[in-house]
PDB file of C-alpha atoms in Angstrom:
ATOM      1  CA  UNK P   1       0.173 -19.251 -20.419  1.00 46.00           C
ATOM      2  CA  UNK P   2       3.758 -19.290 -20.595  1.00 54.00           C
ATOM      3  CA  UNK P   3       3.609 -15.484 -21.739  1.00 53.00           C
ATOM      4  CA  UNK P   4       1.251 -14.554 -18.980  1.00 53.00           C
ATOM      5  CA  UNK P   5       3.770 -16.024 -16.405  1.00 54.00           C
ATOM      6  CA  UNK P   6       6.736 -13.925 -17.320  1.00 56.00           C
ATOM      7  CA  UNK P   7       5.153 -10.898 -18.700  1.00 56.00           C
ATOM      8  CA  UNK P   8       4.648  -9.039 -15.023  1.00 50.00           C
ATOM      9  CA  UNK P   9       8.035  -9.925 -13.716  1.00 54.00           C
ATOM     10  CA  UNK P  10       9.505  -8.775 -16.837  1.00 54.00           C
ATOM     11  CA  UNK P  11       7.499  -5.328 -16.777  1.00 52.00           C
ATOM     12  CA  UNK P  12       8.661  -4.942 -12.992  1.00 49.00           C
ATOM     13  CA  UNK P  13      12.130  -5.571 -13.642  1.00 55.00           C
ATOM     14  CA  UNK P  14      12.238  -3.375 -16.653  1.00 59.00           C
ATOM     15  CA  UNK P  15      10.553  -0.639 -14.268  1.00 51.00           C
ATOM     16  CA  UNK P  16      13.392  -1.063 -11.698  1.00 50.00           C
ATOM     17  CA  UNK P  17      16.132  -0.910 -14.489  1.00 59.00           C
ATOM     18  CA  UNK P  18      14.554   2.211 -15.889  1.00 51.00           C
ATOM     19  CA  UNK P  19      14.137   3.940 -12.546  1.00 50.00           C
ATOM     20  CA  UNK P  20      17.557   3.243 -11.605  1.00 55.00           C
ATOM     21  CA  UNK P  21      19.149   4.830 -14.680  1.00 52.00           C
ATOM     22  CA  UNK P  22      16.875   7.831 -13.881  1.00 49.00           C
ATOM     23  CA  UNK P  23      18.153   7.886 -10.225  1.00 50.00           C
ATOM     24  CA  UNK P  24      21.603   7.627 -11.511  1.00 51.00           C
ATOM     25  CA  UNK P  25      21.550  10.607 -13.767  1.00 48.00           C
ATOM     26  CA  UNK P  26      19.713  12.389 -10.896  1.00 50.00           C
ATOM     27  CA  UNK P  27      21.908  11.799  -8.239  1.00 52.00           C
ATOM     28  CA  UNK P  28      25.007  11.478  -9.661  1.00 54.00           C
ATOM     29  CA  UNK P  29      26.666  14.021  -7.309  1.00 50.00           C
ATOM     30  CA  UNK P  30      25.343  12.172  -4.033  1.00 57.00           C
ATOM     31  CA  UNK P  31      27.398   9.670  -2.458  1.00 59.00           C
ATOM     32  CA  UNK P  32      26.355   6.811  -0.030  1.00 70.00           C
ATOM     33  CA  UNK P  33      28.295   8.767   2.582  1.00 75.00           C
ATOM     34  CA  UNK P  34      25.866  11.789   2.177  1.00 65.00           C
ATOM     35  CA  UNK P  35      22.900   9.498   2.673  1.00 71.00           C
ATOM     36  CA  UNK P  36      24.431   8.056   5.760  1.00 80.00           C
ATOM     37  CA  UNK P  37      24.883  11.709   7.061  1.00 80.00           C
ATOM     38  CA  UNK P  38      21.203  12.271   6.159  1.00 81.00           C
ATOM     39  CA  UNK P  39      20.149   9.315   8.533  1.00 86.00           C
ATOM     40  CA  UNK P  40      22.432  10.568  11.192  1.00 86.00           C
ATOM     41  CA  UNK P  41      21.024  13.959  11.294  1.00 87.00           C
ATOM     42  CA  UNK P  42      17.408  12.461  11.976  1.00 89.00           C
ATOM     43  CA  UNK P  43      16.867  12.715  15.810  1.00 91.00           C
ATOM     44  CA  UNK P  44      16.090   9.691  18.014  1.00 93.00           C
ATOM     45  CA  UNK P  45      12.280  10.835  18.740  1.00 93.00           C
ATOM     46  CA  UNK P  46      11.498  11.029  14.778  1.00 93.00           C
ATOM     47  CA  UNK P  47      13.085   7.539  14.160  1.00 94.00           C
ATOM     48  CA  UNK P  48      10.639   6.354  17.247  1.00 96.00           C
ATOM     49  CA  UNK P  49       7.767   8.056  15.841  1.00 96.00           C
ATOM     50  CA  UNK P  50       8.581   6.590  12.347  1.00 94.00           C
ATOM     51  CA  UNK P  51       8.457   2.948  13.985  1.00 94.00           C
ATOM     52  CA  UNK P  52       5.285   3.801  15.727  1.00 96.00           C
ATOM     53  CA  UNK P  53       3.752   4.846  12.338  1.00 95.00           C
ATOM     54  CA  UNK P  54       4.599   1.649  10.656  1.00 95.00           C
ATOM     55  CA  UNK P  55       3.184  -0.433  13.258  1.00 94.00           C
ATOM     56  CA  UNK P  56       0.086   1.680  12.846  1.00 95.00           C
ATOM     57  CA  UNK P  57       0.147   0.972   9.161  1.00 94.00           C
ATOM     58  CA  UNK P  58       0.473  -2.997   9.550  1.00 93.00           C
ATOM     59  CA  UNK P  59      -2.358  -2.803  12.186  1.00 93.00           C
ATOM     60  CA  UNK P  60      -4.706  -1.183   9.701  1.00 93.00           C
ATOM     61  CA  UNK P  61      -3.588  -3.544   6.841  1.00 91.00           C
ATOM     62  CA  UNK P  62      -4.953  -6.397   8.870  1.00 92.00           C
ATOM     63  CA  UNK P  63      -8.229  -4.270   8.874  1.00 91.00           C
ATOM     64  CA  UNK P  64      -8.314  -4.981   5.200  1.00 93.00           C
ATOM     65  CA  UNK P  65      -8.492  -8.780   5.721  1.00 91.00           C
ATOM     66  CA  UNK P  66     -10.842  -8.649   8.534  1.00 92.00           C
ATOM     67  CA  UNK P  67     -13.209  -6.423   6.676  1.00 92.00           C
ATOM     68  CA  UNK P  68     -13.131  -8.895   4.061  1.00 90.00           C
ATOM     69  CA  UNK P  69     -13.874 -11.612   6.285  1.00 90.00           C
ATOM     70  CA  UNK P  70     -16.733  -9.697   7.811  1.00 90.00           C
ATOM     71  CA  UNK P  71     -18.172  -9.428   4.251  1.00 88.00           C
ATOM     72  CA  UNK P  72     -17.974 -13.172   3.608  1.00 86.00           C
ATOM     73  CA  UNK P  73     -19.035 -13.971   7.038  1.00 87.00           C
ATOM     74  CA  UNK P  74     -16.253 -15.862   8.357  1.00 87.00           C
ATOM     75  CA  UNK P  75     -15.267 -15.923  11.942  1.00 86.00           C
ATOM     76  CA  UNK P  76     -11.489 -16.231  12.487  1.00 88.00           C
ATOM     77  CA  UNK P  77      -9.258 -15.263  15.304  1.00 87.00           C
ATOM     78  CA  UNK P  78      -7.763 -11.398  15.170  1.00 87.00           C
ATOM     79  CA  UNK P  79      -4.339 -12.958  16.054  1.00 89.00           C
ATOM     80  CA  UNK P  80      -4.433 -15.005  12.942  1.00 90.00           C
ATOM     81  CA  UNK P  81      -5.863 -12.404  10.726  1.00 90.00           C
ATOM     82  CA  UNK P  82      -3.205  -9.914  12.012  1.00 90.00           C
ATOM     83  CA  UNK P  83      -0.288 -12.545  11.344  1.00 89.00           C
ATOM     84  CA  UNK P  84      -1.686 -13.654   8.008  1.00 89.00           C
ATOM     85  CA  UNK P  85      -2.262 -10.187   6.842  1.00 88.00           C
ATOM     86  CA  UNK P  86       1.275  -8.913   8.271  1.00 88.00           C
ATOM     87  CA  UNK P  87       2.880 -11.839   6.246  1.00 87.00           C
ATOM     88  CA  UNK P  88       0.973 -11.360   3.259  1.00 86.00           C
ATOM     89  CA  UNK P  89       2.037  -7.690   2.765  1.00 87.00           C
ATOM     90  CA  UNK P  90       5.384  -8.176   3.999  1.00 84.00           C
ATOM     91  CA  UNK P  91       6.368 -10.601   1.482  1.00 83.00           C
ATOM     92  CA  UNK P  92       4.021  -9.219  -1.539  1.00 81.00           C
ATOM     93  CA  UNK P  93       5.349  -5.617  -1.012  1.00 78.00           C
ATOM     94  CA  UNK P  94       8.963  -6.932  -1.470  1.00 76.00           C
ATOM     95  CA  UNK P  95       8.526  -9.646  -4.182  1.00 74.00           C
ATOM     96  CA  UNK P  96       6.143  -7.143  -6.588  1.00 64.00           C
ATOM     97  CA  UNK P  97       3.005  -7.838  -8.103  1.00 58.00           C
ATOM     98  CA  UNK P  98       1.335  -7.674  -4.714  1.00 57.00           C
ATOM     99  CA  UNK P  99      -2.186  -9.042  -6.038  1.00 57.00           C
ATOM    100  CA  UNK P 100      -0.952 -12.237  -7.082  1.00 66.00           C
ATOM    101  CA  UNK P 101       1.995 -12.873  -4.587  1.00 64.00           C
ATOM    102  CA  UNK P 102      -0.489 -11.927  -1.862  1.00 69.00           C
ATOM    103  CA  UNK P 103      -3.012 -14.461  -3.206  1.00 76.00           C
ATOM    104  CA  UNK P 104      -0.934 -17.165  -3.096  1.00 77.00           C
ATOM    105  CA  UNK P 105       0.307 -16.464   0.561  1.00 79.00           C
ATOM    106  CA  UNK P 106      -3.479 -15.890   1.487  1.00 84.00           C
ATOM    107  CA  UNK P 107      -4.663 -19.074   0.154  1.00 84.00           C
ATOM    108  CA  UNK P 108      -1.789 -20.964   1.746  1.00 81.00           C
ATOM    109  CA  UNK P 109      -3.034 -19.630   5.114  1.00 83.00           C
ATOM    110  CA  UNK P 110      -6.914 -19.180   4.637  1.00 87.00           C
ATOM    111  CA  UNK P 111      -7.392 -22.776   3.202  1.00 85.00           C
ATOM    112  CA  UNK P 112      -6.303 -23.922   6.622  1.00 83.00           C
ATOM    113  CA  UNK P 113      -9.347 -22.500   8.221  1.00 86.00           C
ATOM    114  CA  UNK P 114     -11.633 -23.953   5.482  1.00 85.00           C
ATOM    115  CA  UNK P 115     -12.029 -21.339   3.151  1.00 87.00           C
ATOM    116  CA  UNK P 116     -12.699 -22.245  -0.384  1.00 87.00           C
ATOM    117  CA  UNK P 117     -10.745 -21.061  -3.515  1.00 83.00           C
ATOM    118  CA  UNK P 118     -13.744 -18.675  -4.610  1.00 84.00           C
ATOM    119  CA  UNK P 119     -14.070 -17.180  -1.136  1.00 85.00           C
ATOM    120  CA  UNK P 120     -10.207 -16.383  -1.014  1.00 86.00           C
ATOM    121  CA  UNK P 121     -10.633 -14.941  -4.291  1.00 85.00           C
ATOM    122  CA  UNK P 122     -13.431 -12.602  -3.076  1.00 85.00           C
ATOM    123  CA  UNK P 123     -11.108 -11.925  -0.053  1.00 88.00           C
ATOM    124  CA  UNK P 124      -8.268 -10.687  -2.198  1.00 87.00           C
ATOM    125  CA  UNK P 125     -10.379  -8.712  -4.594  1.00 85.00           C
ATOM    126  CA  UNK P 126     -11.766  -6.794  -1.790  1.00 88.00           C
ATOM    127  CA  UNK P 127      -8.504  -6.066  -0.112  1.00 89.00           C
ATOM    128  CA  UNK P 128      -7.375  -4.732  -3.450  1.00 87.00           C
ATOM    129  CA  UNK P 129     -10.506  -2.725  -3.494  1.00 89.00           C
ATOM    130  CA  UNK P 130     -10.347  -1.531  -0.046  1.00 91.00           C
ATOM    131  CA  UNK P 131      -6.851  -0.105  -0.594  1.00 90.00           C
ATOM    132  CA  UNK P 132      -7.989   1.389  -4.213  1.00 90.00           C
ATOM    133  CA  UNK P 133     -10.910   3.101  -2.222  1.00 92.00           C
ATOM    134  CA  UNK P 134      -8.756   4.394   0.391  1.00 91.00           C
ATOM    135  CA  UNK P 135      -6.416   6.067  -2.235  1.00 90.00           C
ATOM    136  CA  UNK P 136      -9.176   7.661  -4.263  1.00 91.00           C
ATOM    137  CA  UNK P 137     -10.724   8.941  -1.094  1.00 93.00           C
ATOM    138  CA  UNK P 138      -7.502  10.581   0.119  1.00 91.00           C
ATOM    139  CA  UNK P 139      -6.538  11.585  -3.299  1.00 88.00           C
ATOM    140  CA  UNK P 140      -9.866  13.442  -3.816  1.00 90.00           C
ATOM    141  CA  UNK P 141      -9.580  15.087  -0.486  1.00 90.00           C
ATOM    142  CA  UNK P 142      -6.031  16.283  -1.083  1.00 88.00           C
ATOM    143  CA  UNK P 143      -7.020  17.566  -4.407  1.00 86.00           C
ATOM    144  CA  UNK P 144      -9.699  19.607  -2.902  1.00 88.00           C
ATOM    145  CA  UNK P 145      -7.636  20.819   0.043  1.00 85.00           C
ATOM    146  CA  UNK P 146      -4.050  21.029  -1.410  1.00 81.00           C
ATOM    147  CA  UNK P 147      -4.565  21.247  -4.944  1.00 77.00           C
ATOM    148  CA  UNK P 148      -0.878  21.932  -5.498  1.00 76.00           C
ATOM    149  CA  UNK P 149       0.009  18.487  -4.838  1.00 74.00           C
ATOM    150  CA  UNK P 150      -1.021  17.746  -8.267  1.00 72.00           C
ATOM    151  CA  UNK P 151       1.144  20.630  -9.614  1.00 71.00           C
ATOM    152  CA  UNK P 152       4.140  18.984  -8.193  1.00 69.00           C
ATOM    153  CA  UNK P 153       3.864  16.388 -10.925  1.00 68.00           C
ATOM    154  CA  UNK P 154       1.500  18.026 -13.738  1.00 65.00           C
ATOM    155  CA  UNK P 155       1.714  21.993 -13.918  1.00 59.00           C
ATOM    156  CA  UNK P 156      -0.278  22.083 -17.053  1.00 52.00           C
ATOM    157  CA  UNK P 157      -3.554  22.228 -15.292  1.00 54.00           C
ATOM    158  CA  UNK P 158      -5.297  25.111 -13.201  1.00 59.00           C
ATOM    159  CA  UNK P 159      -5.969  24.402  -9.524  1.00 61.00           C
ATOM    160  CA  UNK P 160      -9.635  25.006 -10.211  1.00 65.00           C
ATOM    161  CA  UNK P 161      -9.287  21.671 -12.561  1.00 70.00           C
ATOM    162  CA  UNK P 162      -7.432  19.797  -9.612  1.00 74.00           C
ATOM    163  CA  UNK P 163     -10.685  20.913  -7.322  1.00 81.00           C
ATOM    164  CA  UNK P 164     -12.957  19.554 -10.077  1.00 85.00           C
ATOM    165  CA  UNK P 165     -11.361  16.434 -10.414  1.00 84.00           C
ATOM    166  CA  UNK P 166     -11.094  16.027  -6.593  1.00 86.00           C
ATOM    167  CA  UNK P 167     -14.789  16.537  -6.537  1.00 90.00           C
ATOM    168  CA  UNK P 168     -15.555  14.001  -9.447  1.00 90.00           C
ATOM    169  CA  UNK P 169     -13.710  11.277  -7.422  1.00 90.00           C
ATOM    170  CA  UNK P 170     -15.427  12.200  -4.142  1.00 91.00           C
ATOM    171  CA  UNK P 171     -18.832  11.607  -6.223  1.00 92.00           C
ATOM    172  CA  UNK P 172     -17.767   8.334  -7.608  1.00 91.00           C
ATOM    173  CA  UNK P 173     -17.023   7.181  -3.982  1.00 91.00           C
ATOM    174  CA  UNK P 174     -20.800   8.302  -3.344  1.00 90.00           C
ATOM    175  CA  UNK P 175     -22.085   6.358  -5.975  1.00 88.00           C
ATOM    176  CA  UNK P 176     -20.169   3.392  -4.534  1.00 87.00           C
ATOM    177  CA  UNK P 177     -21.883   4.092  -1.227  1.00 88.00           C
ATOM    178  CA  UNK P 178     -25.223   4.841  -2.881  1.00 87.00           C
ATOM    179  CA  UNK P 179     -24.873   1.288  -4.379  1.00 82.00           C
ATOM    180  CA  UNK P 180     -23.909  -0.488  -1.333  1.00 83.00           C
ATOM    181  CA  UNK P 181     -27.379   1.262   0.297  1.00 85.00           C
ATOM    182  CA  UNK P 182     -29.243   0.059  -2.605  1.00 81.00           C
ATOM    183  CA  UNK P 183     -28.006  -3.418  -2.311  1.00 75.00           C
ATOM    184  CA  UNK P 184     -27.655  -3.777  -6.226  1.00 71.00           C
ATOM    185  CA  UNK P 185     -27.066  -7.024  -8.091  1.00 71.00           C
ATOM    186  CA  UNK P 186     -23.748  -8.633  -7.329  1.00 67.00           C
ATOM    187  CA  UNK P 187     -20.974  -8.403  -9.967  1.00 66.00           C
ATOM    188  CA  UNK P 188     -20.324 -11.555 -12.036  1.00 66.00           C
ATOM    189  CA  UNK P 189     -17.015 -12.564 -13.088  1.00 60.00           C
ATOM    190  CA  UNK P 190     -17.477 -15.936 -14.651  1.00 63.00           C
ATOM    191  CA  UNK P 191     -18.549 -18.262 -11.876  1.00 63.00           C
ATOM    192  CA  UNK P 192     -17.426 -15.755  -9.498  1.00 60.00           C
ATOM    193  CA  UNK P 193     -20.005 -13.285  -7.754  1.00 64.00           C
ATOM    194  CA  UNK P 194     -19.074 -10.387  -5.660  1.00 66.00           C
ATOM    195  CA  UNK P 195     -22.020  -8.775  -3.784  1.00 71.00           C
ATOM    196  CA  UNK P 196     -21.919  -5.051  -2.676  1.00 77.00           C
ATOM    197  CA  UNK P 197     -20.912  -4.747   0.847  1.00 84.00           C
ATOM    198  CA  UNK P 198     -23.263  -3.848   3.785  1.00 86.00           C
ATOM    199  CA  UNK P 199     -22.957  -0.013   4.664  1.00 88.00           C
ATOM    200  CA  UNK P 200     -21.142  -1.036   7.807  1.00 89.00           C
ATOM    201  CA  UNK P 201     -18.585  -2.698   5.728  1.00 91.00           C
ATOM    202  CA  UNK P 202     -18.201   0.076   3.493  1.00 90.00           C
ATOM    203  CA  UNK P 203     -17.827   2.626   6.364  1.00 92.00           C
ATOM    204  CA  UNK P 204     -14.830   0.468   7.793  1.00 93.00           C
ATOM    205  CA  UNK P 205     -13.390   0.713   3.958  1.00 93.00           C
ATOM    206  CA  UNK P 206     -13.535   4.264   3.940  1.00 93.00           C
ATOM    207  CA  UNK P 207     -11.741   4.439   7.582  1.00 93.00           C
ATOM    208  CA  UNK P 208      -9.059   1.631   7.077  1.00 94.00           C
ATOM    209  CA  UNK P 209      -8.079   2.332   3.833  1.00 91.00           C
ATOM    210  CA  UNK P 210      -6.902   6.083   4.432  1.00 93.00           C
ATOM    211  CA  UNK P 211      -5.913   5.228   7.905  1.00 94.00           C
ATOM    212  CA  UNK P 212      -3.138   2.865   6.452  1.00 93.00           C
ATOM    213  CA  UNK P 213      -1.898   5.184   3.675  1.00 93.00           C
ATOM    214  CA  UNK P 214      -1.660   8.037   6.091  1.00 95.00           C
ATOM    215  CA  UNK P 215       0.187   6.026   8.561  1.00 95.00           C
ATOM    216  CA  UNK P 216       2.714   4.914   5.850  1.00 94.00           C
ATOM    217  CA  UNK P 217       3.033   8.072   4.438  1.00 94.00           C
ATOM    218  CA  UNK P 218       4.044   9.477   8.356  1.00 95.00           C
ATOM    219  CA  UNK P 219       7.052   7.203   8.176  1.00 95.00           C
ATOM    220  CA  UNK P 220       8.483   9.412   5.653  1.00 94.00           C
ATOM    221  CA  UNK P 221       7.102  12.842   7.050  1.00 95.00           C
ATOM    222  CA  UNK P 222       8.873  12.031  10.617  1.00 95.00           C
ATOM    223  CA  UNK P 223      12.091  11.078   8.848  1.00 92.00           C
ATOM    224  CA  UNK P 224      12.224  14.483   7.054  1.00 92.00           C
ATOM    225  CA  UNK P 225      13.976  17.207   8.410  1.00 89.00           C
ATOM    226  CA  UNK P 226      11.780  20.125   9.956  1.00 86.00           C
ATOM    227  CA  UNK P 227      13.435  22.742   7.914  1.00 84.00           C
ATOM    228  CA  UNK P 228      12.238  23.098   4.273  1.00 82.00           C
ATOM    229  CA  UNK P 229       9.465  20.387   5.167  1.00 85.00           C
ATOM    230  CA  UNK P 230       6.501  21.150   3.082  1.00 86.00           C
ATOM    231  CA  UNK P 231       3.855  19.565   5.442  1.00 87.00           C
ATOM    232  CA  UNK P 232       2.173  16.397   6.316  1.00 92.00           C
ATOM    233  CA  UNK P 233      -0.447  16.783   3.905  1.00 90.00           C
ATOM    234  CA  UNK P 234       1.823  17.592   0.971  1.00 89.00           C
ATOM    235  CA  UNK P 235       4.069  14.703   2.087  1.00 91.00           C
ATOM    236  CA  UNK P 236       0.991  12.363   1.997  1.00 92.00           C
ATOM    237  CA  UNK P 237      -0.054  13.724  -1.460  1.00 89.00           C
ATOM    238  CA  UNK P 238       3.236  12.753  -2.792  1.00 89.00           C
ATOM    239  CA  UNK P 239       3.498   9.329  -1.124  1.00 91.00           C
ATOM    240  CA  UNK P 240      -0.354   8.459  -2.590  1.00 89.00           C
ATOM    241  CA  UNK P 241       1.154   9.155  -5.911  1.00 87.00           C
ATOM    242  CA  UNK P 242       4.406   7.397  -5.539  1.00 86.00           C
ATOM    243  CA  UNK P 243       3.127   4.341  -3.702  1.00 84.00           C
ATOM    244  CA  UNK P 244       0.533   3.704  -6.203  1.00 83.00           C
ATOM    245  CA  UNK P 245       2.564   4.170  -9.064  1.00 81.00           C
ATOM    246  CA  UNK P 246       5.189   1.789  -7.616  1.00 78.00           C
ATOM    247  CA  UNK P 247       2.558  -0.703  -7.221  1.00 78.00           C
ATOM    248  CA  UNK P 248       1.278  -0.464 -10.746  1.00 76.00           C
ATOM    249  CA  UNK P 249       4.761  -0.919 -11.883  1.00 70.00           C
ATOM    250  CA  UNK P 250       5.030  -4.391 -10.277  1.00 67.00           C
ATOM    251  CA  UNK P 251       8.568  -3.546  -9.433  1.00 68.00           C
ATOM    252  CA  UNK P 252       9.830  -5.835  -6.452  1.00 68.00           C
ATOM    253  CA  UNK P 253       9.272  -3.442  -3.678  1.00 67.00           C
ATOM    254  CA  UNK P 254       9.050  -0.729  -6.072  1.00 71.00           C
ATOM    255  CA  UNK P 255      12.426  -0.187  -6.162  1.00 73.00           C
ATOM    256  CA  UNK P 256      13.558   2.689  -7.958  1.00 73.00           C
ATOM    257  CA  UNK P 257      10.194   3.700  -8.908  1.00 77.00           C
ATOM    258  CA  UNK P 258       9.089   5.065  -5.567  1.00 81.00           C
ATOM    259  CA  UNK P 259      12.322   7.160  -5.236  1.00 81.00           C
ATOM    260  CA  UNK P 260      11.909   8.539  -8.906  1.00 82.00           C
ATOM    261  CA  UNK P 261       8.477   9.666  -8.328  1.00 83.00           C
ATOM    262  CA  UNK P 262       9.056  10.884  -4.685  1.00 85.00           C
ATOM    263  CA  UNK P 263      12.124  12.999  -5.572  1.00 84.00           C
ATOM    264  CA  UNK P 264       9.961  14.423  -8.283  1.00 82.00           C
ATOM    265  CA  UNK P 265       7.249  15.188  -5.981  1.00 84.00           C
ATOM    266  CA  UNK P 266       9.542  17.065  -3.246  1.00 85.00           C
ATOM    267  CA  UNK P 267      12.003  18.625  -5.998  1.00 82.00           C
ATOM    268  CA  UNK P 268      12.085  21.582  -3.630  1.00 83.00           C
ATOM    269  CA  UNK P 269      13.616  19.628  -0.897  1.00 85.00           C
ATOM    270  CA  UNK P 270      17.414  18.497  -0.384  1.00 85.00           C
ATOM    271  CA  UNK P 271      17.408  15.222  -2.292  1.00 84.00           C
ATOM    272  CA  UNK P 272      19.693  13.756   0.279  1.00 86.00           C
ATOM    273  CA  UNK P 273      17.260  14.255   3.051  1.00 88.00           C
ATOM    274  CA  UNK P 274      14.484  12.907   0.921  1.00 87.00           C
ATOM    275  CA  UNK P 275      16.533   9.733  -0.024  1.00 87.00           C
ATOM    276  CA  UNK P 276      17.558   9.405   3.908  1.00 89.00           C
ATOM    277  CA  UNK P 277      13.536   9.409   4.633  1.00 90.00           C
ATOM    278  CA  UNK P 278      12.860   6.714   1.717  1.00 89.00           C
ATOM    279  CA  UNK P 279      15.764   4.672   3.301  1.00 89.00           C
ATOM    280  CA  UNK P 280      13.965   4.856   6.691  1.00 91.00           C
ATOM    281  CA  UNK P 281      10.577   4.310   5.083  1.00 92.00           C
ATOM    282  CA  UNK P 282      12.062   1.146   3.352  1.00 88.00           C
ATOM    283  CA  UNK P 283      13.787  -0.110   6.768  1.00 88.00           C
ATOM    284  CA  UNK P 284      10.491   0.134   8.755  1.00 92.00           C
ATOM    285  CA  UNK P 285       7.928  -0.864   6.217  1.00 91.00           C
ATOM    286  CA  UNK P 286       9.804  -3.285   3.934  1.00 86.00           C
ATOM    287  CA  UNK P 287      12.941  -4.955   5.134  1.00 85.00           C
ATOM    288  CA  UNK P 288      12.112  -5.367   8.910  1.00 88.00           C
ATOM    289  CA  UNK P 289       8.797  -6.740   8.116  1.00 87.00           C
ATOM    290  CA  UNK P 290      10.125  -8.976   5.570  1.00 84.00           C
ATOM    291  CA  UNK P 291      12.699 -10.412   7.954  1.00 86.00           C
ATOM    292  CA  UNK P 292      10.029 -11.128  10.680  1.00 88.00           C
ATOM    293  CA  UNK P 293       7.616 -12.521   7.976  1.00 85.00           C
ATOM    294  CA  UNK P 294      10.044 -15.072   6.791  1.00 84.00           C
ATOM    295  CA  UNK P 295      10.284 -16.528  10.419  1.00 84.00           C
ATOM    296  CA  UNK P 296       6.572 -16.489  10.240  1.00 82.00           C
ATOM    297  CA  UNK P 297       6.332 -18.542   7.288  1.00 79.00           C
ATOM    298  CA  UNK P 298       9.208 -20.936   8.756  1.00 81.00           C
ATOM    299  CA  UNK P 299       6.963 -21.409  12.010  1.00 81.00           C
ATOM    300  CA  UNK P 300       3.564 -21.987  10.175  1.00 73.00           C
ATOM    301  CA  UNK P 301       5.160 -24.375   7.577  1.00 72.00           C
ATOM    302  CA  UNK P 302       6.782 -26.261  10.338  1.00 74.00           C
ATOM    303  CA  UNK P 303       3.437 -26.514  12.388  1.00 72.00           C
ATOM    304  CA  UNK P 304       1.868 -27.899   9.298  1.00 67.00           C
ATOM    305  CA  UNK P 305       4.534 -30.245   8.743  1.00 65.00           C
ATOM    306  CA  UNK P 306       4.194 -31.406  12.058  1.00 70.00           C
ATOM    307  CA  UNK P 307       0.287 -31.623  11.991  1.00 70.00           C
ATOM    308  CA  UNK P 308       0.473 -33.966   8.625  1.00 67.00           C
ATOM    309  CA  UNK P 309       2.892 -36.207  10.526  1.00 62.00           C
TER     310      UNK P 309
END
């Protein structure tokens, strides 16, 4: 148990250290002043569009919880779901190991609404699956429509292979939809049973998952300069890859990992401009939500303490 408790933090911190080392060697000629100039060069209206994109992303994240609660047949106010989801993702994205850290936060909140530990486990699993489903759907469509996205990371496969991979991923998603339509037997994980969602729930997953990723990618797209910009869909493809790798690394906030992968995907752009856009992304998607989430946690715990007293 001691090994299990420390292994993921060790992996995350190792990923951060290795990524920072790579960034240091990649960006030795870039100063903080250069990044500051890159931030100053972003027009005001694109700052505003990046901020609006962040709000849309967090609204979509609240949809993850709402979908899972609908699947469980639980009725909770949309305001509570939105605040809980916002706090969960704002903290877990910064802490790292988002599935585990998010589960702890959700348990603390939804237990006050009468959900059991098993129900919260299903909720966490379905939220994670909704994200994965959205990433797979976007990835498959991008591989079919913009196959050169994959070439930015791996240039050994022909474009036809990228498109074939996209169709294979799309077929797997189709099997999931077909399984929901047939209402196959539930998946058993020990004493835990996970039933196939209804088709209406699956339809919501296929909308909300991509919507959140597209809005988050838009933060970076709007912060990038117009000159030399490869276009929104290329930025979206690079974001899906880099954000997924950052989450899998378990690095706190994907620190360093996100930057390394994103710079590799946009190697044809000025690295100063890319770094400035990633700073904007961290500001709107991670730092500001983290500050607000800490206030939410303090108010929640104060209300729970007052209720006990």
